[in-house]
């Protein structure tokens, strides 16, 4: 019986504090500015991928959540797989002729996200990071996460930041071939584990502009984008790195909110304008602004920071001791259904639906109260680690190399 | 019997295409950038003001819509009245000692807006322009509208643009005393009378940030504002003036929409962010974008331009031949009540509630359909003339010099 070459890995979601918006090279996915994100905990949100190489496979195939996806020639998926095979040959097989020639075998890949697509969370970052991680493991590549990030980046730009845990910068680089446009770890999860996150999944009536096409329209038409790229982001990258290293939540919060605002500002400065936030998103901002104002007025610091990607969902970063209060605040304005919040950290003894409560002195008129369903769900998570190597018992492929759920 | 010194004037509303946002001097109301607006027709929207000077009056008093307003010492109203008295003395009484010394008399002023405050239309521009115009008439001042605009500006910045009809620039100027920060006529109403406007009065749940405090927060905190001021607006002022002189609606529309977007972008880039548009505003933008796309795709030009001031109301500028189609489009998504649209130009033989109709080929999924009341009303108007001198039969003061409606 021939050996089975197979590996399974999981990779995390990341949510940027300094936003990536704009490519200088759309094929290589080279950004117009550096960005920085927090990696979220895979215990709660993750993509898991199993890759197998076998000489009997006729072609590369990939199943996403059990459904086969076409691997288009020259497409992003195809580029990542080809690049990983190239690395296998160059770093392993060419250096040690005794190693099996896995780079010449086709692969079967099965990938699952443990969060519903309906949640509106971008799965491309965790998905490409898990793909690259599982192949790196399958191919026994002796390379760093930064090297792998170069390849994940070509699948989906922000995927490169999911190759590390903790606080991760994507350095934009300057090389035309993209060889220095990669992820670096600013600080590991263990440096500041108290950073928690509350994701507010916001209902939206219409499909927004895809980030791929949206960002290129911004590059082509926004007069403000160049100023952001050249004069705002470089300083913010330095400042937020300093804030993270100093565990300075005040600065971290201010920079995170300002950069979320500015990303949406340049989207709005686009022709025609792009809107990702809706009235629910705006109201969550008003709540967090008032929540911080109350603390600052009492001589305290910032207690929470909102950030919004290319959609209406809010991600609220906060020191863990504030999260219970924040959930109580959010459910005061956005009533939840019984199962729309999973209490990952056992903050409440009772159901969250009964937990509505405003901090003392909170000006309740800063937003109106919405109906059930305006915020469809709440996910409490925290800063997490980088891609994980999983055991064979977690394999998503069956003995024949096909997705288990299809069996 | 002593003579009655009294004058009545009306002044128009104006809606900017290139937006004023930010002061370099808050006392003199000197802006950080030039701006340009269209004066709307006083047949539909106006402030009317009667001023009377009389030696028997004990102090300056002012009634707005029949309700007395306090004239605070050093306040904007007080500044305007004082400046007008100063001009009276300097330009009339000092030059001709035979003229009555009206500058030494107190004044009674009564002002009415013919549009409800609830409409959310800024009445300060037309209000201060009418105040200054009625006093200029009362005082028989031999000065140009530009000179009067210097004084109206100190009441409310954008009021200076309501001293002219047609298409009006507020040149920001550079003098520290504000003596060159004034309105000039780019083109009169008669140059391009076909520019019509449809105001969509949008319901809002909460009171937005006042423009006075909002713009100063933007000046203090937005990293993008300086770029807008220094590198974007100067060229746009030139370009839109050229477009107006050439009656080039395509350029006019593109610049108007881009500048509305950018104004809201810098508001969003403010700390904390300022939002004036809501989901209804966004949807109206989507409709106009699709309406233009359809025309451009067929080889035509732009058919309409949206613009939003510091609130959720949309103002849609369009050549008059498109307005009927635009109203039909708007009421398709925003059903109206029987009296929420006044058919000023007799476009429809039937009630507007039955007029919903989409242009052929319109992608109806660009927005969702809203309930009655999301757009509370529609006002169809057009480019109009400057302040008007009204006869004594339109006086708002009774024989004793008090507001007629209080009699």
PDB file of C-alpha atoms in Angstrom, chain B residues 166-312:
ATOM      1  CA  UNK B 166     -28.404  82.176 -10.537  1.00  0.00           C
ATOM      2  CA  UNK B 167     -25.068  80.545  -9.920  1.00  0.00           C
ATOM      3  CA  UNK B 168     -23.069  82.106  -7.127  1.00  0.00           C
ATOM      4  CA  UNK B 169     -19.520  81.696  -5.849  1.00  0.00           C
ATOM      5  CA  UNK B 170     -18.432  82.554  -2.330  1.00  0.00           C
ATOM      6  CA  UNK B 171     -14.816  83.504  -2.800  1.00  0.00           C
ATOM      7  CA  UNK B 172     -13.021  82.554   0.406  1.00  0.00           C
ATOM      8  CA  UNK B 173     -10.682  85.566   0.227  1.00  0.00           C
ATOM      9  CA  UNK B 174      -7.431  85.973   2.114  1.00  0.00           C
ATOM     10  CA  UNK B 175      -7.730  89.209   4.141  1.00  0.00           C
ATOM     11  CA  UNK B 176      -7.725  88.696   7.898  1.00  0.00           C
ATOM     12  CA  UNK B 177     -10.596  91.152   8.333  1.00  0.00           C
ATOM     13  CA  UNK B 178     -12.747  89.183   5.862  1.00  0.00           C
ATOM     14  CA  UNK B 179     -13.124  92.127   3.499  1.00  0.00           C
ATOM     15  CA  UNK B 180     -12.598  89.928   0.426  1.00  0.00           C
ATOM     16  CA  UNK B 181     -14.630  86.932   1.552  1.00  0.00           C
ATOM     17  CA  UNK B 182     -17.778  87.582  -0.404  1.00  0.00           C
ATOM     18  CA  UNK B 183     -20.271  86.370  -2.964  1.00  0.00           C
ATOM     19  CA  UNK B 184     -19.966  86.971  -6.689  1.00  0.00           C
ATOM     20  CA  UNK B 185     -22.353  86.058  -9.455  1.00  0.00           C
ATOM     21  CA  UNK B 186     -20.909  83.395 -11.750  1.00  0.00           C
ATOM     22  CA  UNK B 187     -23.950  83.496 -14.026  1.00  0.00           C
ATOM     23  CA  UNK B 188     -27.454  84.865 -13.609  1.00  0.00           C
ATOM     24  CA  UNK B 189     -30.595  82.757 -13.572  1.00  0.00           C
ATOM     25  CA  UNK B 190     -31.290  83.791 -17.176  1.00  0.00           C
ATOM     26  CA  UNK B 191     -28.038  82.187 -18.334  1.00  0.00           C
ATOM     27  CA  UNK B 192     -29.227  78.660 -17.597  1.00  0.00           C
ATOM     28  CA  UNK B 193     -32.878  78.727 -16.522  1.00  0.00           C
ATOM     29  CA  UNK B 194     -33.396  75.071 -17.437  1.00  0.00           C
ATOM     30  CA  UNK B 195     -31.683  73.881 -14.255  1.00  0.00           C
ATOM     31  CA  UNK B 196     -34.455  72.514 -12.089  1.00  0.00           C
ATOM     32  CA  UNK B 197     -34.243  71.011  -8.638  1.00  0.00           C
ATOM     33  CA  UNK B 198     -36.194  68.349  -6.797  1.00  0.00           C
ATOM     34  CA  UNK B 199     -35.833  68.449  -3.030  1.00  0.00           C
ATOM     35  CA  UNK B 200     -36.549  65.131  -1.322  1.00  0.00           C
ATOM     36  CA  UNK B 201     -37.383  65.821   2.300  1.00  0.00           C
ATOM     37  CA  UNK B 202     -36.074  62.819   4.207  1.00  0.00           C
ATOM     38  CA  UNK B 203     -37.319  61.737   7.600  1.00  0.00           C
ATOM     39  CA  UNK B 204     -34.647  61.379  10.246  1.00  0.00           C
ATOM     40  CA  UNK B 205     -34.765  59.681  13.618  1.00  0.00           C
ATOM     41  CA  UNK B 206     -32.266  61.792  15.382  1.00  0.00           C
ATOM     42  CA  UNK B 207     -30.975  65.323  15.379  1.00  0.00           C
ATOM     43  CA  UNK B 208     -27.681  65.435  13.565  1.00  0.00           C
ATOM     44  CA  UNK B 209     -24.611  67.370  14.566  1.00  0.00           C
ATOM     45  CA  UNK B 210     -25.092  71.112  13.958  1.00  0.00           C
ATOM     46  CA  UNK B 211     -23.081  72.322  11.019  1.00  0.00           C
ATOM     47  CA  UNK B 212     -21.393  75.014  13.122  1.00  0.00           C
ATOM     48  CA  UNK B 213     -19.934  72.563  15.628  1.00  0.00           C
ATOM     49  CA  UNK B 214     -19.530  69.781  13.084  1.00  0.00           C
ATOM     50  CA  UNK B 215     -17.377  71.747  10.687  1.00  0.00           C
ATOM     51  CA  UNK B 216     -15.081  72.901  13.438  1.00  0.00           C
ATOM     52  CA  UNK B 217     -14.587  69.326  14.606  1.00  0.00           C
ATOM     53  CA  UNK B 218     -13.680  68.409  11.038  1.00  0.00           C
ATOM     54  CA  UNK B 219     -11.162  71.268  10.877  1.00  0.00           C
ATOM     55  CA  UNK B 220      -9.602  70.074  14.125  1.00  0.00           C
ATOM     56  CA  UNK B 221      -9.529  66.324  13.530  1.00  0.00           C
ATOM     57  CA  UNK B 222      -9.849  65.270   9.882  1.00  0.00           C
ATOM     58  CA  UNK B 223      -6.506  64.434   8.230  1.00  0.00           C
ATOM     59  CA  UNK B 224      -8.211  64.537   4.830  1.00  0.00           C
ATOM     60  CA  UNK B 225      -9.753  68.026   5.078  1.00  0.00           C
ATOM     61  CA  UNK B 226      -6.525  69.916   4.398  1.00  0.00           C
ATOM     62  CA  UNK B 227      -5.984  67.967   1.212  1.00  0.00           C
ATOM     63  CA  UNK B 228      -9.527  68.767   0.107  1.00  0.00           C
ATOM     64  CA  UNK B 229      -9.039  72.460   0.884  1.00  0.00           C
ATOM     65  CA  UNK B 230      -5.657  72.878  -0.727  1.00  0.00           C
ATOM     66  CA  UNK B 231      -5.677  70.440  -3.595  1.00  0.00           C
ATOM     67  CA  UNK B 232      -9.241  69.569  -4.560  1.00  0.00           C
ATOM     68  CA  UNK B 233     -11.609  72.506  -4.130  1.00  0.00           C
ATOM     69  CA  UNK B 234      -9.615  75.201  -6.007  1.00  0.00           C
ATOM     70  CA  UNK B 235      -9.678  73.161  -9.219  1.00  0.00           C
ATOM     71  CA  UNK B 236     -13.308  72.176  -8.750  1.00  0.00           C
ATOM     72  CA  UNK B 237     -14.289  75.855  -8.363  1.00  0.00           C
ATOM     73  CA  UNK B 238     -12.683  76.620 -11.702  1.00  0.00           C
ATOM     74  CA  UNK B 239     -14.122  73.547 -13.385  1.00  0.00           C
ATOM     75  CA  UNK B 240     -17.692  74.030 -12.230  1.00  0.00           C
ATOM     76  CA  UNK B 241     -17.635  77.722 -13.180  1.00  0.00           C
ATOM     77  CA  UNK B 242     -16.491  76.709 -16.642  1.00  0.00           C
ATOM     78  CA  UNK B 243     -19.215  74.054 -16.778  1.00  0.00           C
ATOM     79  CA  UNK B 244     -21.885  76.582 -15.787  1.00  0.00           C
ATOM     80  CA  UNK B 245     -20.725  79.152 -18.322  1.00  0.00           C
ATOM     81  CA  UNK B 246     -20.760  76.455 -21.021  1.00  0.00           C
ATOM     82  CA  UNK B 247     -24.099  75.021 -19.792  1.00  0.00           C
ATOM     83  CA  UNK B 248     -22.257  71.694 -19.658  1.00  0.00           C
ATOM     84  CA  UNK B 249     -24.562  69.561 -17.495  1.00  0.00           C
ATOM     85  CA  UNK B 250     -22.313  66.479 -17.629  1.00  0.00           C
ATOM     86  CA  UNK B 251     -19.428  68.287 -15.933  1.00  0.00           C
ATOM     87  CA  UNK B 252     -21.764  70.166 -13.629  1.00  0.00           C
ATOM     88  CA  UNK B 253     -23.348  66.885 -12.502  1.00  0.00           C
ATOM     89  CA  UNK B 254     -20.089  65.014 -12.000  1.00  0.00           C
ATOM     90  CA  UNK B 255     -18.539  67.825  -9.982  1.00  0.00           C
ATOM     91  CA  UNK B 256     -21.666  68.362  -7.906  1.00  0.00           C
ATOM     92  CA  UNK B 257     -21.981  64.695  -6.969  1.00  0.00           C
ATOM     93  CA  UNK B 258     -18.243  64.291  -6.346  1.00  0.00           C
ATOM     94  CA  UNK B 259     -18.181  67.292  -4.058  1.00  0.00           C
ATOM     95  CA  UNK B 260     -21.237  66.201  -2.113  1.00  0.00           C
ATOM     96  CA  UNK B 261     -19.560  62.829  -1.623  1.00  0.00           C
ATOM     97  CA  UNK B 262     -16.322  64.433  -0.531  1.00  0.00           C
ATOM     98  CA  UNK B 263     -17.986  66.750   1.947  1.00  0.00           C
ATOM     99  CA  UNK B 264     -19.644  63.731   3.586  1.00  0.00           C
ATOM    100  CA  UNK B 265     -16.329  61.862   3.382  1.00  0.00           C
ATOM    101  CA  UNK B 266     -14.487  64.494   5.410  1.00  0.00           C
ATOM    102  CA  UNK B 267     -17.416  64.587   7.867  1.00  0.00           C
ATOM    103  CA  UNK B 268     -16.936  60.836   8.290  1.00  0.00           C
ATOM    104  CA  UNK B 269     -13.162  61.339   8.642  1.00  0.00           C
ATOM    105  CA  UNK B 270     -13.901  63.499  11.700  1.00  0.00           C
ATOM    106  CA  UNK B 271     -13.415  62.342  15.309  1.00  0.00           C
ATOM    107  CA  UNK B 272     -15.959  61.235  16.358  1.00  0.00           C
ATOM    108  CA  UNK B 273     -17.363  60.745  12.851  1.00  0.00           C
ATOM    109  CA  UNK B 274     -20.289  62.821  11.600  1.00  0.00           C
ATOM    110  CA  UNK B 275     -23.023  61.208   9.517  1.00  0.00           C
ATOM    111  CA  UNK B 276     -25.642  63.306   7.817  1.00  0.00           C
ATOM    112  CA  UNK B 277     -26.915  60.841   5.256  1.00  0.00           C
ATOM    113  CA  UNK B 278     -29.001  57.851   6.294  1.00  0.00           C
ATOM    114  CA  UNK B 279     -30.206  54.712   4.515  1.00  0.00           C
ATOM    115  CA  UNK B 280     -32.874  56.690   2.654  1.00  0.00           C
ATOM    116  CA  UNK B 281     -30.269  59.212   1.468  1.00  0.00           C
ATOM    117  CA  UNK B 282     -28.017  56.350   0.331  1.00  0.00           C
ATOM    118  CA  UNK B 283     -30.874  54.767  -1.583  1.00  0.00           C
ATOM    119  CA  UNK B 284     -31.653  57.996  -3.415  1.00  0.00           C
ATOM    120  CA  UNK B 285     -27.989  58.131  -4.436  1.00  0.00           C
ATOM    121  CA  UNK B 286     -28.244  54.576  -5.760  1.00  0.00           C
ATOM    122  CA  UNK B 287     -31.299  55.541  -7.824  1.00  0.00           C
ATOM    123  CA  UNK B 288     -29.585  58.562  -9.369  1.00  0.00           C
ATOM    124  CA  UNK B 289     -26.412  56.565 -10.049  1.00  0.00           C
ATOM    125  CA  UNK B 290     -28.457  53.896 -11.847  1.00  0.00           C
ATOM    126  CA  UNK B 291     -30.511  56.540 -13.687  1.00  0.00           C
ATOM    127  CA  UNK B 292     -27.314  58.127 -15.000  1.00  0.00           C
ATOM    128  CA  UNK B 293     -25.695  54.755 -15.734  1.00  0.00           C
ATOM    129  CA  UNK B 294     -28.636  53.827 -17.933  1.00  0.00           C
ATOM    130  CA  UNK B 295     -28.273  57.043 -19.919  1.00  0.00           C
ATOM    131  CA  UNK B 296     -24.486  56.827 -20.194  1.00  0.00           C
ATOM    132  CA  UNK B 297     -24.703  53.183 -21.294  1.00  0.00           C
ATOM    133  CA  UNK B 298     -27.006  54.289 -24.110  1.00  0.00           C
ATOM    134  CA  UNK B 299     -24.500  56.916 -25.222  1.00  0.00           C
ATOM    135  CA  UNK B 300     -26.289  59.778 -23.503  1.00  0.00           C
ATOM    136  CA  UNK B 301     -25.040  62.109 -20.839  1.00  0.00           C
ATOM    137  CA  UNK B 302     -25.713  62.604 -17.147  1.00  0.00           C
ATOM    138  CA  UNK B 303     -29.392  63.209 -16.476  1.00  0.00           C
ATOM    139  CA  UNK B 304     -29.338  64.248 -12.836  1.00  0.00           C
ATOM    140  CA  UNK B 305     -27.007  65.165  -9.973  1.00  0.00           C
ATOM    141  CA  UNK B 306     -27.661  64.600  -6.280  1.00  0.00           C
ATOM    142  CA  UNK B 307     -26.268  66.753  -3.508  1.00  0.00           C
ATOM    143  CA  UNK B 308     -26.666  66.575   0.278  1.00  0.00           C
ATOM    144  CA  UNK B 309     -26.073  69.308   2.824  1.00  0.00           C
ATOM    145  CA  UNK B 310     -25.673  68.760   6.562  1.00  0.00           C
ATOM    146  CA  UNK B 311     -28.739  66.554   6.791  1.00  0.00           C
ATOM    147  CA  UNK B 312     -30.409  63.591   5.088  1.00  0.00           C
TER     148      UNK B 312
END
